[in-house]
PDB file of C-alpha atoms in Angstrom:
ATOM      1  CA  MET A   1     236.151 320.916 -59.339  1.00 76.00           C
ATOM      2  CA  ASN A   2     236.900 319.539 -55.976  1.00 80.00           C
ATOM      3  CA  GLU A   3     233.835 317.397 -56.383  1.00 84.00           C
ATOM      4  CA  VAL A   4     235.052 315.841 -59.629  1.00 79.00           C
ATOM      5  CA  ILE A   5     238.638 315.097 -57.993  1.00 83.00           C
ATOM      6  CA  MET A   6     236.728 313.658 -54.933  1.00 86.00           C
ATOM      7  CA  GLY A   7     234.582 311.458 -57.544  1.00 83.00           C
ATOM      8  CA  LEU A   8     237.613 310.227 -59.216  1.00 85.00           C
ATOM      9  CA  TYR A   9     239.440 309.290 -55.938  1.00 87.00           C
ATOM     10  CA  GLU A  10     236.232 307.558 -55.031  1.00 89.00           C
ATOM     11  CA  ILE A  11     236.186 305.840 -58.298  1.00 90.00           C
ATOM     12  CA  GLU A  12     239.658 304.776 -58.140  1.00 89.00           C
ATOM     13  CA  GLU A  13     239.283 303.523 -54.551  1.00 90.00           C
ATOM     14  CA  GLU A  14     236.324 301.416 -55.542  1.00 90.00           C
ATOM     15  CA  ALA A  15     238.263 300.001 -58.565  1.00 89.00           C
ATOM     16  CA  GLY A  16     241.170 299.269 -56.354  1.00 88.00           C
ATOM     17  CA  LYS A  17     238.755 297.353 -53.794  1.00 91.00           C
ATOM     18  CA  ILE A  18     237.422 295.618 -56.949  1.00 92.00           C
ATOM     19  CA  MET A  19     240.635 294.484 -58.108  1.00 94.00           C
ATOM     20  CA  GLU A  20     241.533 293.325 -54.617  1.00 93.00           C
ATOM     21  CA  GLN A  21     238.422 291.480 -54.608  1.00 93.00           C
ATOM     22  CA  ALA A  22     239.096 289.915 -58.059  1.00 92.00           C
ATOM     23  CA  HIS A  23     242.547 288.897 -57.098  1.00 93.00           C
ATOM     24  CA  SER A  24     241.444 287.341 -53.700  1.00 93.00           C
ATOM     25  CA  ARG A  25     238.596 285.474 -55.723  1.00 94.00           C
ATOM     26  CA  ARG A  26     241.324 284.321 -58.243  1.00 94.00           C
ATOM     27  CA  GLU A  27     243.364 282.995 -55.702  1.00 95.00           C
ATOM     28  CA  GLU A  28     240.443 281.091 -54.030  1.00 95.00           C
ATOM     29  CA  LEU A  29     239.778 279.453 -57.505  1.00 96.00           C
ATOM     30  CA  LEU A  30     243.327 278.524 -58.126  1.00 96.00           C
ATOM     31  CA  GLU A  31     243.530 276.948 -54.629  1.00 96.00           C
ATOM     32  CA  LYS A  32     240.482 275.149 -55.301  1.00 96.00           C
ATOM     33  CA  ASN A  33     241.795 274.205 -58.572  1.00 96.00           C
ATOM     34  CA  ARG A  34     245.102 272.905 -56.967  1.00 96.00           C
ATOM     35  CA  LYS A  35     243.155 270.854 -54.407  1.00 96.00           C
ATOM     36  CA  GLN A  36     240.989 269.060 -57.144  1.00 96.00           C
ATOM     37  CA  MET A  37     243.932 268.279 -59.086  1.00 96.00           C
ATOM     38  CA  GLU A  38     245.592 266.699 -56.004  1.00 95.00           C
ATOM     39  CA  GLU A  39     242.330 264.870 -55.169  1.00 96.00           C
ATOM     40  CA  ALA A  40     242.216 263.527 -58.870  1.00 95.00           C
ATOM     41  CA  ASP A  41     245.866 262.646 -58.817  1.00 94.00           C
ATOM     42  CA  ALA A  42     245.564 260.744 -55.546  1.00 95.00           C
ATOM     43  CA  GLN A  43     242.557 258.872 -57.096  1.00 96.00           C
ATOM     44  CA  MET A  44     243.911 258.018 -60.207  1.00 96.00           C
ATOM     45  CA  GLU A  45     247.254 256.760 -58.272  1.00 95.00           C
ATOM     46  CA  GLY A  46     245.030 254.612 -56.260  1.00 94.00           C
ATOM     47  CA  GLU A  47     243.145 253.308 -59.366  1.00 95.00           C
ATOM     48  CA  LEU A  48     246.508 252.534 -61.073  1.00 96.00           C
ATOM     49  CA  GLU A  49     247.889 250.872 -58.075  1.00 95.00           C
ATOM     50  CA  GLY A  50     244.489 248.558 -57.664  1.00 95.00           C
ATOM     51  CA  ARG A  51     245.175 247.655 -61.431  1.00 96.00           C
ATOM     52  CA  LEU A  52     248.815 246.939 -61.070  1.00 97.00           C
ATOM     53  CA  SER A  53     247.989 244.696 -58.236  1.00 96.00           C
ATOM     54  CA  ILE A  54     245.391 242.780 -60.231  1.00 97.00           C
ATOM     55  CA  LEU A  55     247.663 242.428 -63.152  1.00 97.00           C
ATOM     56  CA  LYS A  56     250.662 241.447 -60.619  1.00 97.00           C
ATOM     57  CA  SER A  57     248.422 238.653 -59.115  1.00 97.00           C
ATOM     58  CA  GLN A  58     247.194 237.526 -62.462  1.00 97.00           C
ATOM     59  CA  LEU A  59     250.882 237.256 -63.908  1.00 97.00           C
ATOM     60  CA  GLU A  60     251.814 235.236 -60.558  1.00 97.00           C
ATOM     61  CA  GLU A  61     249.057 232.979 -61.155  1.00 97.00           C
ATOM     62  CA  GLN A  62     249.841 232.433 -64.925  1.00 97.00           C
ATOM     63  CA  THR A  63     253.424 232.042 -64.081  1.00 97.00           C
ATOM     64  CA  ALA A  64     252.809 229.395 -61.228  1.00 97.00           C
ATOM     65  CA  GLU A  65     250.384 227.499 -63.869  1.00 97.00           C
ATOM     66  CA  GLU A  66     253.233 227.597 -66.573  1.00 97.00           C
ATOM     67  CA  ILE A  67     255.938 226.260 -63.958  1.00 98.00           C
ATOM     68  CA  ALA A  68     253.590 223.523 -62.633  1.00 97.00           C
ATOM     69  CA  GLU A  69     253.015 222.481 -66.609  1.00 97.00           C
ATOM     70  CA  LEU A  70     256.848 222.417 -67.060  1.00 97.00           C
ATOM     71  CA  VAL A  71     257.416 220.416 -63.970  1.00 97.00           C
ATOM     72  CA  GLU A  72     254.791 218.063 -65.417  1.00 97.00           C
ATOM     73  CA  GLN A  73     256.133 217.763 -68.795  1.00 97.00           C
ATOM     74  CA  ASN A  74     259.719 217.332 -67.068  1.00 97.00           C
ATOM     75  CA  GLN A  75     258.497 214.512 -65.114  1.00 97.00           C
ATOM     76  CA  LYS A  76     256.946 212.859 -67.947  1.00 96.00           C
ATOM     77  CA  GLN A  77     260.211 212.911 -70.042  1.00 96.00           C
ATOM     78  CA  VAL A  78     262.098 211.471 -67.022  1.00 95.00           C
ATOM     79  CA  GLU A  79     259.845 208.761 -66.935  1.00 94.00           C
ATOM     80  CA  GLN A  80     259.977 207.994 -70.500  1.00 93.00           C
ATOM     81  CA  ILE A  81     263.632 208.115 -70.165  1.00 91.00           C
ATOM     82  CA  ASN A  82     263.608 205.706 -67.349  1.00 90.00           C
ATOM     83  CA  THR A  83     261.300 203.557 -68.842  1.00 89.00           C
ATOM     84  CA  SER A  84     263.121 203.535 -72.106  1.00 85.00           C
ATOM     85  CA  TYR A  85     266.370 202.646 -70.135  1.00 84.00           C
ATOM     86  CA  GLN A  86     264.895 200.127 -68.384  1.00 85.00           C
ATOM     87  CA  LYS A  87     263.290 198.343 -71.407  1.00 83.00           C
ATOM     88  CA  ASP A  88     266.464 198.581 -73.336  1.00 83.00           C
ATOM     89  CA  LEU A  89     268.926 197.918 -70.392  1.00 83.00           C
ATOM     90  CA  GLN A  90     269.970 194.643 -71.673  1.00 83.00           C
ATOM     91  CA  LYS A  91     270.463 195.796 -75.289  1.00 83.00           C
ATOM     92  CA  PHE A  92     272.580 198.648 -74.164  1.00 81.00           C
ATOM     93  CA  ALA A  93     274.655 196.259 -71.641  1.00 82.00           C
ATOM     94  CA  GLN A  94     275.073 193.740 -74.752  1.00 85.00           C
ATOM     95  CA  GLU A  95     276.142 196.698 -77.018  1.00 85.00           C
ATOM     96  CA  ILE A  96     278.840 197.892 -74.393  1.00 86.00           C
ATOM     97  CA  VAL A  97     280.500 194.394 -74.015  1.00 85.00           C
ATOM     98  CA  LYS A  98     280.360 193.796 -77.670  1.00 86.00           C
ATOM     99  CA  LYS A  99     282.420 196.986 -78.309  1.00 85.00           C
ATOM    100  CA  ILE A 100     284.608 196.206 -75.293  1.00 88.00           C
ATOM    101  CA  THR A 101     285.537 192.688 -76.763  1.00 85.00           C
ATOM    102  CA  GLU A 102     286.081 193.742 -80.123  1.00 80.00           C
ATOM    103  CA  VAL A 103     288.956 195.782 -79.371  1.00 62.00           C
TER     104      VAL A 103
END
């Protein structure tokens, strides 16, 4: 009977060691998984920053082009107004004098 108890004690001791090893291995795997997730997060963040940088530069370029087009359109409109004003200046002056003298 003593041998059976000693055998059970040895089995229990071995089971405890196996459980400790399993727990240790589990902790190692969890740590490895955590590190891999951190690396994946860092990589994804880097990719997102790169993509955002590209999008930002594209938007800045597009905005600059649109501003240049608007400036050009405004300059053309100002030139058209000036041309029209110069062309019809005499006519406008006569109409003003006519209205002033009619009163």
